[in-house]
PDB file of C-alpha atoms and ligand atoms in Angstrom:
ATOM      1  CA  MET A   1     187.742  98.566 117.829  1.00 38.00           C
ATOM      2  CA  VAL A   2     187.730  98.247 114.016  1.00 37.00           C
ATOM      3  CA  SER A   3     188.362 101.417 111.993  1.00 39.00           C
ATOM      4  CA  SER A   4     186.425 102.475 108.879  1.00 39.00           C
ATOM      5  CA  SER A   5     188.924 100.579 106.670  1.00 48.00           C
ATOM      6  CA  PRO A   6     188.579  96.793 107.127  1.00 49.00           C
ATOM      7  CA  GLU A   7     192.344  96.471 106.561  1.00 66.00           C
ATOM      8  CA  ILE A   8     193.264  98.560 109.592  1.00 62.00           C
ATOM      9  CA  VAL A   9     192.554  97.482 113.142  1.00 67.00           C
ATOM     10  CA  TYR A  10     193.259  99.250 116.438  1.00 66.00           C
ATOM     11  CA  ASP A  11     193.604  96.928 119.412  1.00 65.00           C
ATOM     12  CA  ASN A  12     193.591  99.901 121.742  1.00 66.00           C
ATOM     13  CA  ASP A  13     194.044 103.646 121.320  1.00 62.00           C
ATOM     14  CA  ASP A  14     197.735 103.281 120.512  1.00 78.00           C
ATOM     15  CA  ILE A  15     198.642 100.188 118.535  1.00 85.00           C
ATOM     16  CA  VAL A  16     197.758  99.800 114.851  1.00 85.00           C
ATOM     17  CA  PHE A  17     197.525  96.450 113.051  1.00 85.00           C
ATOM     18  CA  GLN A  18     197.132  95.808 109.323  1.00 87.00           C
ATOM     19  CA  TYR A  19     196.240  92.725 107.338  1.00 88.00           C
ATOM     20  CA  LYS A  20     199.047  91.527 105.055  1.00 85.00           C
ATOM     21  CA  SER A  21     198.734  88.286 103.058  1.00 84.00           C
ATOM     22  CA  GLY A  22     195.645  87.491 105.133  1.00 85.00           C
ATOM     23  CA  ARG A  23     197.475  87.765 108.477  1.00 87.00           C
ATOM     24  CA  LYS A  24     196.999  90.412 111.171  1.00 88.00           C
ATOM     25  CA  LEU A  25     200.382  92.085 111.727  1.00 87.00           C
ATOM     26  CA  VAL A  26     201.360  94.997 113.923  1.00 83.00           C
ATOM     27  CA  ASP A  27     202.062  98.097 111.850  1.00 83.00           C
ATOM     28  CA  ASP A  28     203.216 100.563 114.422  1.00 78.00           C
ATOM     29  CA  GLU A  29     206.537 102.326 114.951  1.00 76.00           C
ATOM     30  CA  SER A  30     206.424 101.670 118.690  1.00 76.00           C
ATOM     31  CA  VAL A  31     206.385  97.852 118.287  1.00 79.00           C
ATOM     32  CA  ALA A  32     209.078  95.872 116.424  1.00 78.00           C
ATOM     33  CA  TYR A  33     207.243  92.526 116.522  1.00 81.00           C
ATOM     34  CA  ILE A  34     207.145  90.556 113.236  1.00 82.00           C
ATOM     35  CA  LEU A  35     204.816  87.614 113.972  1.00 86.00           C
ATOM     36  CA  PRO A  36     201.039  87.875 113.442  1.00 86.00           C
ATOM     37  CA  SER A  37     198.447  88.441 116.184  1.00 88.00           C
ATOM     38  CA  ASP A  38     195.548  86.298 114.987  1.00 90.00           C
ATOM     39  CA  ALA A  39     193.738  82.990 115.492  1.00 92.00           C
ATOM     40  CA  THR A  40     196.293  80.946 113.499  1.00 93.00           C
ATOM     41  CA  GLU A  41     199.087  82.340 115.660  1.00 93.00           C
ATOM     42  CA  VAL A  42     197.100  81.562 118.828  1.00 95.00           C
ATOM     43  CA  LYS A  43     196.888  77.932 117.632  1.00 95.00           C
ATOM     44  CA  ARG A  44     200.659  77.880 117.062  1.00 94.00           C
ATOM     45  CA  LEU A  45     201.304  79.335 120.520  1.00 97.00           C
ATOM     46  CA  GLU A  46     199.105  76.647 122.061  1.00 96.00           C
ATOM     47  CA  LEU A  47     201.184  73.938 120.337  1.00 97.00           C
ATOM     48  CA  ASN A  48     204.325  75.725 121.490  1.00 97.00           C
ATOM     49  CA  HIS A  49     203.055  75.873 125.064  1.00 98.00           C
ATOM     50  CA  ASN A  50     202.362  72.100 124.956  1.00 97.00           C
ATOM     51  CA  LEU A  51     205.845  71.469 123.546  1.00 97.00           C
ATOM     52  CA  TRP A  52     207.524  73.342 126.383  1.00 98.00           C
ATOM     53  CA  LYS A  53     205.427  71.624 129.039  1.00 97.00           C
ATOM     54  CA  MET A  54     206.707  68.359 127.549  1.00 96.00           C
ATOM     55  CA  ILE A  55     210.351  69.491 127.422  1.00 97.00           C
ATOM     56  CA  LEU A  56     210.436  70.979 130.931  1.00 97.00           C
ATOM     57  CA  ASP A  57     208.115  68.350 132.367  1.00 96.00           C
ATOM     58  CA  GLY A  58     206.392  71.303 134.026  1.00 97.00           C
ATOM     59  CA  LEU A  59     205.814  75.006 133.575  1.00 98.00           C
ATOM     60  CA  TYR A  60     208.906  76.672 135.052  1.00 98.00           C
ATOM     61  CA  LYS A  61     212.310  75.985 136.640  1.00 97.00           C
ATOM     62  CA  SER A  62     212.589  78.638 139.392  1.00 98.00           C
ATOM     63  CA  SER A  63     212.317  77.539 143.049  1.00 97.00           C
ATOM     64  CA  VAL A  64     208.953  79.167 143.645  1.00 98.00           C
ATOM     65  CA  HIS A  65     206.588  76.205 144.107  1.00 98.00           C
ATOM     66  CA  GLU A  66     206.010  76.682 147.867  1.00 98.00           C
ATOM     67  CA  SER A  67     205.481  80.446 147.530  1.00 98.00           C
ATOM     68  CA  LEU A  68     203.034  79.843 144.658  1.00 98.00           C
ATOM     69  CA  VAL A  69     201.077  77.375 146.797  1.00 98.00           C
ATOM     70  CA  GLU A  70     200.936  79.914 149.646  1.00 98.00           C
ATOM     71  CA  GLY A  71     199.949  82.802 147.366  1.00 98.00           C
ATOM     72  CA  ILE A  72     202.119  85.337 145.514  1.00 98.00           C
ATOM     73  CA  THR A  73     201.734  87.808 142.615  1.00 98.00           C
ATOM     74  CA  ILE A  74     203.100  86.919 139.170  1.00 98.00           C
ATOM     75  CA  LEU A  75     203.624  89.015 136.016  1.00 98.00           C
ATOM     76  CA  ASP A  76     203.928  87.428 132.537  1.00 98.00           C
ATOM     77  CA  VAL A  77     205.400  89.958 130.057  1.00 97.00           C
ATOM     78  CA  GLY A  78     204.256  89.395 126.440  1.00 96.00           C
ATOM     79  CA  CYS A  79     201.956  86.611 127.625  1.00 97.00           C
ATOM     80  CA  GLY A  80     200.259  86.153 124.217  1.00 96.00           C
ATOM     81  CA  PRO A  81     196.961  84.269 124.590  1.00 97.00           C
ATOM     82  CA  GLY A  82     197.963  83.326 128.164  1.00 97.00           C
ATOM     83  CA  PHE A  83     198.195  79.518 128.033  1.00 97.00           C
ATOM     84  CA  TRP A  84     201.043  79.530 130.579  1.00 98.00           C
ATOM     85  CA  ILE A  85     199.144  81.854 132.904  1.00 97.00           C
ATOM     86  CA  ARG A  86     195.950  79.777 132.639  1.00 97.00           C
ATOM     87  CA  ASP A  87     197.753  76.533 133.550  1.00 97.00           C
ATOM     88  CA  MET A  88     199.678  78.219 136.374  1.00 98.00           C
ATOM     89  CA  ALA A  89     196.566  79.897 137.771  1.00 97.00           C
ATOM     90  CA  ILE A  90     194.648  76.601 137.851  1.00 97.00           C
ATOM     91  CA  LEU A  91     197.587  74.914 139.582  1.00 97.00           C
ATOM     92  CA  TYR A  92     198.056  77.718 142.121  1.00 98.00           C
ATOM     93  CA  PRO A  93     194.635  79.184 143.032  1.00 98.00           C
ATOM     94  CA  ASN A  94     196.032  81.248 145.970  1.00 98.00           C
ATOM     95  CA  SER A  95     198.353  83.204 143.662  1.00 98.00           C
ATOM     96  CA  LYS A  96     197.395  86.149 141.461  1.00 98.00           C
ATOM     97  CA  PHE A  97     198.505  86.213 137.802  1.00 97.00           C
ATOM     98  CA  ILE A  98     198.747  89.286 135.579  1.00 97.00           C
ATOM     99  CA  GLY A  99     199.484  88.818 131.870  1.00 96.00           C
ATOM    100  CA  ILE A 100     200.345  91.759 129.634  1.00 95.00           C
ATOM    101  CA  ASP A 101     200.548  91.872 125.853  1.00 95.00           C
ATOM    102  CA  MET A 102     200.383  94.566 123.182  1.00 91.00           C
ATOM    103  CA  ALA A 103     197.741  92.546 121.256  1.00 90.00           C
ATOM    104  CA  ASP A 104     194.321  91.456 122.446  1.00 90.00           C
ATOM    105  CA  VAL A 105     194.754  87.750 121.710  1.00 92.00           C
ATOM    106  CA  PHE A 106     193.897  86.648 125.250  1.00 94.00           C
ATOM    107  CA  ILE A 107     192.003  83.403 125.778  1.00 94.00           C
ATOM    108  CA  THR A 108     188.635  83.851 127.464  1.00 91.00           C
ATOM    109  CA  LYS A 109     187.551  80.212 127.920  1.00 87.00           C
ATOM    110  CA  ASP A 110     188.093  78.238 131.148  1.00 85.00           C
ATOM    111  CA  LEU A 111     189.951  81.084 132.824  1.00 92.00           C
ATOM    112  CA  PRO A 112     190.143  80.865 136.612  1.00 95.00           C
ATOM    113  CA  PRO A 113     189.325  84.047 138.627  1.00 95.00           C
ATOM    114  CA  ASN A 114     192.938  84.645 139.705  1.00 97.00           C
ATOM    115  CA  VAL A 115     193.935  85.766 136.156  1.00 96.00           C
ATOM    116  CA  GLU A 116     193.957  89.301 134.787  1.00 95.00           C
ATOM    117  CA  PHE A 117     195.044  90.373 131.291  1.00 95.00           C
ATOM    118  CA  GLN A 118     196.013  93.912 130.256  1.00 94.00           C
ATOM    119  CA  ILE A 119     196.853  95.356 126.817  1.00 93.00           C
ATOM    120  CA  ILE A 120     200.216  97.057 127.350  1.00 92.00           C
ATOM    121  CA  ASN A 121     203.129  97.881 125.063  1.00 91.00           C
ATOM    122  CA  ALA A 122     205.960  96.586 127.251  1.00 91.00           C
ATOM    123  CA  ALA A 123     208.540  98.312 125.050  1.00 89.00           C
ATOM    124  CA  MET A 124     207.413 101.584 126.693  1.00 88.00           C
ATOM    125  CA  GLY A 125     208.136 100.265 130.209  1.00 91.00           C
ATOM    126  CA  LEU A 126     206.027  98.391 132.749  1.00 94.00           C
ATOM    127  CA  PRO A 127     203.179 100.496 134.215  1.00 93.00           C
ATOM    128  CA  PHE A 128     203.442  98.945 137.682  1.00 94.00           C
ATOM    129  CA  GLN A 129     204.797 100.266 140.978  1.00 95.00           C
ATOM    130  CA  ASP A 130     208.273  99.271 142.183  1.00 96.00           C
ATOM    131  CA  GLU A 131     208.351  95.903 144.007  1.00 97.00           C
ATOM    132  CA  SER A 132     204.833  94.803 142.946  1.00 96.00           C
ATOM    133  CA  PHE A 133     205.583  91.179 141.960  1.00 98.00           C
ATOM    134  CA  ASP A 134     207.170  88.072 143.497  1.00 98.00           C
ATOM    135  CA  PHE A 135     207.819  86.299 140.183  1.00 98.00           C
ATOM    136  CA  VAL A 136     208.238  87.796 136.693  1.00 98.00           C
ATOM    137  CA  PHE A 137     208.131  85.534 133.648  1.00 98.00           C
ATOM    138  CA  GLN A 138     208.900  86.310 129.987  1.00 97.00           C
ATOM    139  CA  ARG A 139     208.895  83.878 127.067  1.00 96.00           C
ATOM    140  CA  PHE A 140     209.676  84.318 123.341  1.00 92.00           C
ATOM    141  CA  LEU A 141     209.945  88.124 123.089  1.00 87.00           C
ATOM    142  CA  VAL A 142     213.133  87.852 121.028  1.00 82.00           C
ATOM    143  CA  MET A 143     211.249  88.739 117.837  1.00 78.00           C
ATOM    144  CA  GLY A 144     209.563  91.677 119.570  1.00 81.00           C
ATOM    145  CA  PHE A 145     212.328  93.517 121.386  1.00 83.00           C
ATOM    146  CA  PRO A 146     215.483  94.853 119.720  1.00 82.00           C
ATOM    147  CA  THR A 147     218.583  94.326 121.922  1.00 86.00           C
ATOM    148  CA  ASP A 148     218.404  97.713 123.692  1.00 86.00           C
ATOM    149  CA  THR A 149     214.700  97.277 124.455  1.00 88.00           C
ATOM    150  CA  TYR A 150     215.399  93.766 125.706  1.00 89.00           C
ATOM    151  CA  LYS A 151     218.057  95.046 128.131  1.00 91.00           C
ATOM    152  CA  GLN A 152     215.767  97.846 129.263  1.00 92.00           C
ATOM    153  CA  SER A 153     212.933  95.360 129.760  1.00 92.00           C
ATOM    154  CA  ILE A 154     215.137  93.312 132.106  1.00 95.00           C
ATOM    155  CA  LYS A 155     215.812  96.450 134.179  1.00 95.00           C
ATOM    156  CA  GLU A 156     212.060  97.138 134.272  1.00 95.00           C
ATOM    157  CA  MET A 157     211.349  93.570 135.369  1.00 97.00           C
ATOM    158  CA  LYS A 158     213.877  94.030 138.157  1.00 97.00           C
ATOM    159  CA  ARG A 159     212.269  97.296 139.232  1.00 97.00           C
ATOM    160  CA  VAL A 160     208.804  95.741 139.580  1.00 97.00           C
ATOM    161  CA  LEU A 161     210.155  92.662 141.404  1.00 98.00           C
ATOM    162  CA  LYS A 162     210.114  92.512 145.198  1.00 98.00           C
ATOM    163  CA  PRO A 163     213.464  91.937 146.966  1.00 97.00           C
ATOM    164  CA  ASN A 164     214.510  88.292 146.508  1.00 97.00           C
ATOM    165  CA  GLY A 165     211.823  87.947 143.794  1.00 98.00           C
ATOM    166  CA  ALA A 166     212.319  85.440 140.949  1.00 98.00           C
ATOM    167  CA  ILE A 167     212.784  86.120 137.228  1.00 98.00           C
ATOM    168  CA  GLU A 168     212.556  83.465 134.501  1.00 98.00           C
ATOM    169  CA  ILE A 169     213.128  83.990 130.768  1.00 97.00           C
ATOM    170  CA  LEU A 170     212.931  81.470 127.927  1.00 97.00           C
ATOM    171  CA  GLU A 171     214.147  82.432 124.435  1.00 94.00           C
ATOM    172  CA  LEU A 172     214.865  81.030 121.046  1.00 89.00           C
ATOM    173  CA  VAL A 173     218.393  81.517 119.684  1.00 88.00           C
ATOM    174  CA  ASN A 174     218.628  82.207 115.952  1.00 78.00           C
ATOM    175  CA  HIS A 175     220.912  79.225 115.408  1.00 80.00           C
ATOM    176  CA  TYR A 176     220.215  75.750 114.060  1.00 86.00           C
ATOM    177  CA  THR A 177     222.343  72.738 114.928  1.00 90.00           C
ATOM    178  CA  ASN A 178     223.033  70.485 111.878  1.00 92.00           C
ATOM    179  CA  PRO A 179     221.112  72.752 109.497  1.00 91.00           C
ATOM    180  CA  SER A 180     220.406  71.801 105.890  1.00 92.00           C
ATOM    181  CA  PRO A 181     221.532  74.430 103.317  1.00 92.00           C
ATOM    182  CA  ALA A 182     217.904  75.597 103.103  1.00 91.00           C
ATOM    183  CA  LEU A 183     217.639  76.040 106.880  1.00 88.00           C
ATOM    184  CA  THR A 184     220.925  77.992 106.919  1.00 87.00           C
ATOM    185  CA  LYS A 185     219.485  80.326 104.270  1.00 86.00           C
ATOM    186  CA  ILE A 186     216.303  80.882 106.298  1.00 84.00           C
ATOM    187  CA  SER A 187     218.253  81.573 109.459  1.00 81.00           C
ATOM    188  CA  GLY A 188     220.230  84.259 107.580  1.00 80.00           C
ATOM    189  CA  TRP A 189     217.022  85.941 106.438  1.00 77.00           C
ATOM    190  CA  ARG A 190     215.462  86.102 109.861  1.00 68.00           C
ATOM    191  CA  MET A 191     215.768  89.356 111.714  1.00 60.00           C
ATOM    192  CA  ASP A 192     215.928  88.006 115.243  1.00 58.00           C
ATOM    193  CA  SER A 193     219.359  87.895 116.829  1.00 68.00           C
ATOM    194  CA  PHE A 194     221.392  85.982 119.355  1.00 82.00           C
ATOM    195  CA  ILE A 195     219.767  87.817 122.280  1.00 87.00           C
ATOM    196  CA  GLY A 196     219.013  84.414 123.849  1.00 88.00           C
ATOM    197  CA  ASP A 197     222.758  83.843 124.322  1.00 91.00           C
ATOM    198  CA  LYS A 198     223.154  87.205 126.066  1.00 92.00           C
ATOM    199  CA  ILE A 199     220.349  87.017 128.623  1.00 95.00           C
ATOM    200  CA  SER A 200     222.512  85.814 131.510  1.00 95.00           C
ATOM    201  CA  SER A 201     224.964  88.650 130.903  1.00 95.00           C
ATOM    202  CA  PHE A 202     222.048  91.128 130.813  1.00 96.00           C
ATOM    203  CA  LEU A 203     220.847  89.717 134.161  1.00 97.00           C
ATOM    204  CA  LYS A 204     224.388  89.959 135.555  1.00 96.00           C
ATOM    205  CA  ASP A 205     224.634  93.598 134.397  1.00 95.00           C
ATOM    206  CA  ALA A 206     221.342  94.274 136.173  1.00 96.00           C
ATOM    207  CA  SER A 207     222.835  92.728 139.378  1.00 96.00           C
ATOM    208  CA  PHE A 208     220.555  89.693 139.546  1.00 97.00           C
ATOM    209  CA  GLN A 209     221.814  86.881 141.828  1.00 97.00           C
ATOM    210  CA  GLN A 210     222.004  83.072 141.542  1.00 97.00           C
ATOM    211  CA  ILE A 211     221.764  83.128 137.715  1.00 98.00           C
ATOM    212  CA  ARG A 212     221.112  79.726 136.134  1.00 97.00           C
ATOM    213  CA  ASP A 213     221.328  79.308 132.353  1.00 97.00           C
ATOM    214  CA  ILE A 214     220.151  76.120 130.591  1.00 97.00           C
ATOM    215  CA  ASN A 215     220.636  75.312 126.891  1.00 95.00           C
ATOM    216  CA  TYR A 216     218.017  73.231 125.081  1.00 95.00           C
ATOM    217  CA  ASN A 217     218.416  71.717 121.607  1.00 94.00           C
ATOM    218  CA  VAL A 218     214.909  71.091 120.306  1.00 96.00           C
ATOM    219  CA  PRO A 219     214.796  68.556 117.416  1.00 95.00           C
ATOM    220  CA  ILE A 220     212.957  69.374 114.191  1.00 94.00           C
ATOM    221  CA  GLY A 221     211.160  66.374 112.700  1.00 93.00           C
ATOM    222  CA  GLU A 222     210.404  62.739 113.402  1.00 93.00           C
ATOM    223  CA  TRP A 223     213.979  61.886 114.332  1.00 93.00           C
ATOM    224  CA  GLY A 224     213.307  63.760 117.598  1.00 95.00           C
ATOM    225  CA  GLY A 225     210.263  61.674 118.629  1.00 95.00           C
ATOM    226  CA  GLU A 226     207.150  63.471 119.968  1.00 95.00           C
ATOM    227  CA  PRO A 227     208.894  66.819 120.689  1.00 96.00           C
ATOM    228  CA  GLY A 228     210.476  66.700 117.203  1.00 96.00           C
ATOM    229  CA  LYS A 229     207.144  66.096 115.459  1.00 95.00           C
ATOM    230  CA  LEU A 230     205.448  68.821 117.471  1.00 96.00           C
ATOM    231  CA  TYR A 231     208.244  71.308 116.846  1.00 95.00           C
ATOM    232  CA  LEU A 232     208.144  70.612 113.087  1.00 95.00           C
ATOM    233  CA  ALA A 233     204.391  71.360 113.143  1.00 95.00           C
ATOM    234  CA  ILE A 234     205.146  74.630 114.991  1.00 95.00           C
ATOM    235  CA  GLN A 235     207.835  75.569 112.452  1.00 92.00           C
ATOM    236  CA  ARG A 236     205.391  74.867 109.607  1.00 93.00           C
ATOM    237  CA  LEU A 237     203.149  77.551 111.109  1.00 92.00           C
ATOM    238  CA  ALA A 238     205.886  79.969 112.224  1.00 89.00           C
ATOM    239  CA  LEU A 239     208.159  80.205 109.199  1.00 87.00           C
ATOM    240  CA  PRO A 240     205.481  81.145 106.600  1.00 87.00           C
ATOM    241  CA  ALA A 241     204.295  83.840 109.030  1.00 86.00           C
ATOM    242  CA  VAL A 242     207.837  85.209 109.513  1.00 84.00           C
ATOM    243  CA  GLY A 243     208.187  85.154 105.714  1.00 83.00           C
ATOM    244  CA  ILE A 244     205.604  87.906 105.195  1.00 84.00           C
ATOM    245  CA  MET A 245     207.909  90.466 106.818  1.00 80.00           C
ATOM    246  CA  VAL A 246     211.110  88.902 105.401  1.00 81.00           C
ATOM    247  CA  ILE A 247     209.731  89.337 101.870  1.00 85.00           C
ATOM    248  CA  GLN A 248     208.625  92.877 102.653  1.00 81.00           C
ATOM    249  CA  LEU A 249     211.891  93.973 104.253  1.00 79.00           C
ATOM    250  CA  THR A 250     214.520  92.125 102.169  1.00 81.00           C
ATOM    251  CA  SER A 251     215.150  91.290  98.503  1.00 84.00           C
ATOM    252  CA  VAL A 252     213.943  87.683  98.985  1.00 86.00           C
ATOM    253  CA  THR A 253     211.022  86.881  96.687  1.00 91.00           C
ATOM    254  CA  GLU A 254     207.847  84.998  97.643  1.00 89.00           C
ATOM    255  CA  GLU A 255     208.786  82.103  95.290  1.00 91.00           C
ATOM    256  CA  GLU A 256     212.328  81.819  96.684  1.00 92.00           C
ATOM    257  CA  TYR A 257     211.045  81.887 100.269  1.00 90.00           C
ATOM    258  CA  GLN A 258     208.354  79.229  99.668  1.00 91.00           C
ATOM    259  CA  GLU A 259     210.756  76.953  97.748  1.00 92.00           C
ATOM    260  CA  THR A 260     213.421  77.230 100.469  1.00 93.00           C
ATOM    261  CA  LEU A 261     210.839  76.466 103.171  1.00 91.00           C
ATOM    262  CA  LYS A 262     209.714  73.340 101.336  1.00 91.00           C
ATOM    263  CA  GLU A 263     213.331  72.153 101.073  1.00 91.00           C
ATOM    264  CA  ALA A 264     214.022  72.951 104.715  1.00 90.00           C
ATOM    265  CA  PHE A 265     211.027  70.994 106.010  1.00 89.00           C
ATOM    266  CA  SER A 266     211.763  67.904 103.927  1.00 88.00           C
ATOM    267  CA  ALA A 267     215.493  67.898 104.813  1.00 90.00           C
ATOM    268  CA  ALA A 268     215.147  68.495 108.586  1.00 85.00           C
ATOM    269  CA  ASN A 269     214.823  64.791 109.338  1.00 88.00           C
ATOM    270  CA  GLN A 270     217.704  63.724 107.108  1.00 90.00           C
ATOM    271  CA  PHE A 271     220.056  66.314 108.632  1.00 93.00           C
ATOM    272  CA  GLN A 272     218.729  65.754 112.185  1.00 94.00           C
ATOM    273  CA  SER A 273     218.455  69.514 112.597  1.00 92.00           C
ATOM    274  CA  SER A 274     217.519  71.208 115.845  1.00 94.00           C
ATOM    275  CA  THR A 275     217.001  74.728 117.216  1.00 92.00           C
ATOM    276  CA  ARG A 276     218.740  76.134 120.256  1.00 92.00           C
ATOM    277  CA  PHE A 277     216.807  77.726 123.141  1.00 94.00           C
ATOM    278  CA  ARG A 278     217.951  79.181 126.443  1.00 95.00           C
ATOM    279  CA  LEU A 279     216.127  79.238 129.731  1.00 97.00           C
ATOM    280  CA  VAL A 280     217.615  81.644 132.264  1.00 97.00           C
ATOM    281  CA  TYR A 281     216.391  82.164 135.812  1.00 98.00           C
ATOM    282  CA  ALA A 282     217.655  84.180 138.748  1.00 98.00           C
ATOM    283  CA  LYS A 283     216.797  86.073 141.941  1.00 98.00           C
ATOM    284  CA  LYS A 284     216.679  89.829 142.557  1.00 97.00           C
TER     285      LYS A 284
HETATM  286  C1  LIG K   1     205.971  84.534 120.365  1.00 88.57           C
HETATM  287  S1  LIG K   1     204.684  85.251 121.282  1.00 88.57           S
HETATM  288  C2  LIG K   1     204.868  84.421 122.848  1.00 88.57           C
HETATM  289  C3  LIG K   1     203.659  84.545 123.720  1.00 88.57           C
HETATM  290  C4  LIG K   1     203.757  83.883 125.076  1.00 88.57           C
HETATM  291  N1  LIG K   1     204.841  84.465 125.861  1.00 88.57           N
HETATM  292  C5  LIG K   1     203.936  82.400 124.945  1.00 88.57           C
HETATM  293  O1  LIG K   1     204.956  81.879 125.354  1.00 88.57           O
HETATM  294  O2  LIG K   1     203.015  81.758 124.432  1.00 88.57           O
HETATM  295  C6  LIG K   1     205.284  86.862 121.658  1.00 88.57           C
HETATM  296  C7  LIG K   1     204.228  87.754 122.253  1.00 88.57           C
HETATM  297  O3  LIG K   1     204.850  88.999 122.580  1.00 88.57           O
HETATM  298  C8  LIG K   1     203.939  90.027 122.312  1.00 88.57           C
HETATM  299  N2  LIG K   1     204.676  91.282 122.154  1.00 88.57           N
HETATM  300  C9  LIG K   1     205.534  91.618 121.174  1.00 88.57           C
HETATM  301  N3  LIG K   1     205.993  92.871 121.358  1.00 88.57           N
HETATM  302  C10 LIG K   1     205.393  93.332 122.488  1.00 88.57           C
HETATM  303  C11 LIG K   1     205.444  94.552 123.198  1.00 88.57           C
HETATM  304  N4  LIG K   1     206.200  95.572 122.782  1.00 88.57           N
HETATM  305  N5  LIG K   1     204.688  94.676 124.317  1.00 88.57           N
HETATM  306  C12 LIG K   1     203.905  93.658 124.764  1.00 88.57           C
HETATM  307  N6  LIG K   1     203.816  92.483 124.124  1.00 88.57           N
HETATM  308  C13 LIG K   1     204.550  92.311 123.001  1.00 88.57           C
HETATM  309  C14 LIG K   1     203.213  89.576 121.055  1.00 88.57           C
HETATM  310  O4  LIG K   1     201.984  90.242 120.880  1.00 88.57           O
HETATM  311  C15 LIG K   1     203.075  88.080 121.310  1.00 88.57           C
HETATM  312  O5  LIG K   1     201.852  87.777 121.922  1.00 88.57           O
END
């Protein structure tokens, strides 16, 4: 629903978005997310989805293949457009997939019938009964949930999981390996934290079992072959978008941000920089 002002958009009755520098950004006290929710971001998330399929050589790490073939119920928290859900649902037609996101960016094309999307602010809890799902998945919410919300979200995911259900979380860590000076500067300006490094301890605190924690170093630039080139393209879309809020919330100027970005992109190859990610999976 679009309000009388073309600059203000309501995706549902609760969440307000505003256009800033031509990008649709959430502007609502109840959501801390800093990336846009628009067509350019959907494109970036599609590239990102393809990157992770390449890195994992698949879509997930948990031991759930046989259950998925038989037919189980899966929740994807902060699913974005739903590229992961779409691929999973095509692969496992006997299983039912529910994707929730605070923004209506859901893909509508080529969706199999075993997919359902709902607009939900997951920071307010998960509006599902206890023990509703066999597998709960969450990817790249680190820029959406402050630490306390993140911890709370893990407890909520546990609540809605059936006994012995599987949880899988993939997150970026705000840390570059071999950064150029420009990349170090950018990393200092970003507001996301080291939540990725704390996920296994959050799962432990929530009494999850059989916790596995894998570190990935994803290369930025040609030195890293196909994944490196793809990840550089993703960074070229992500970092200008993050910059809108950085410039608004800090003393960094537009010129300084743009100049530093340019330096960072051209130096990534020379420095052989990479970004750290963590994939953590466990059982209830
Ligand atoms: C970086 S995107 C990742 C999307 C998807 N998980 C993927 O891997 O492609 C993060 C998503 O989290 C959503 N998000 C952020 N805060 C949220 C909240 N409080 N409740 C529900 N979704 C949220 C955003 O709208 C966005 O679609």
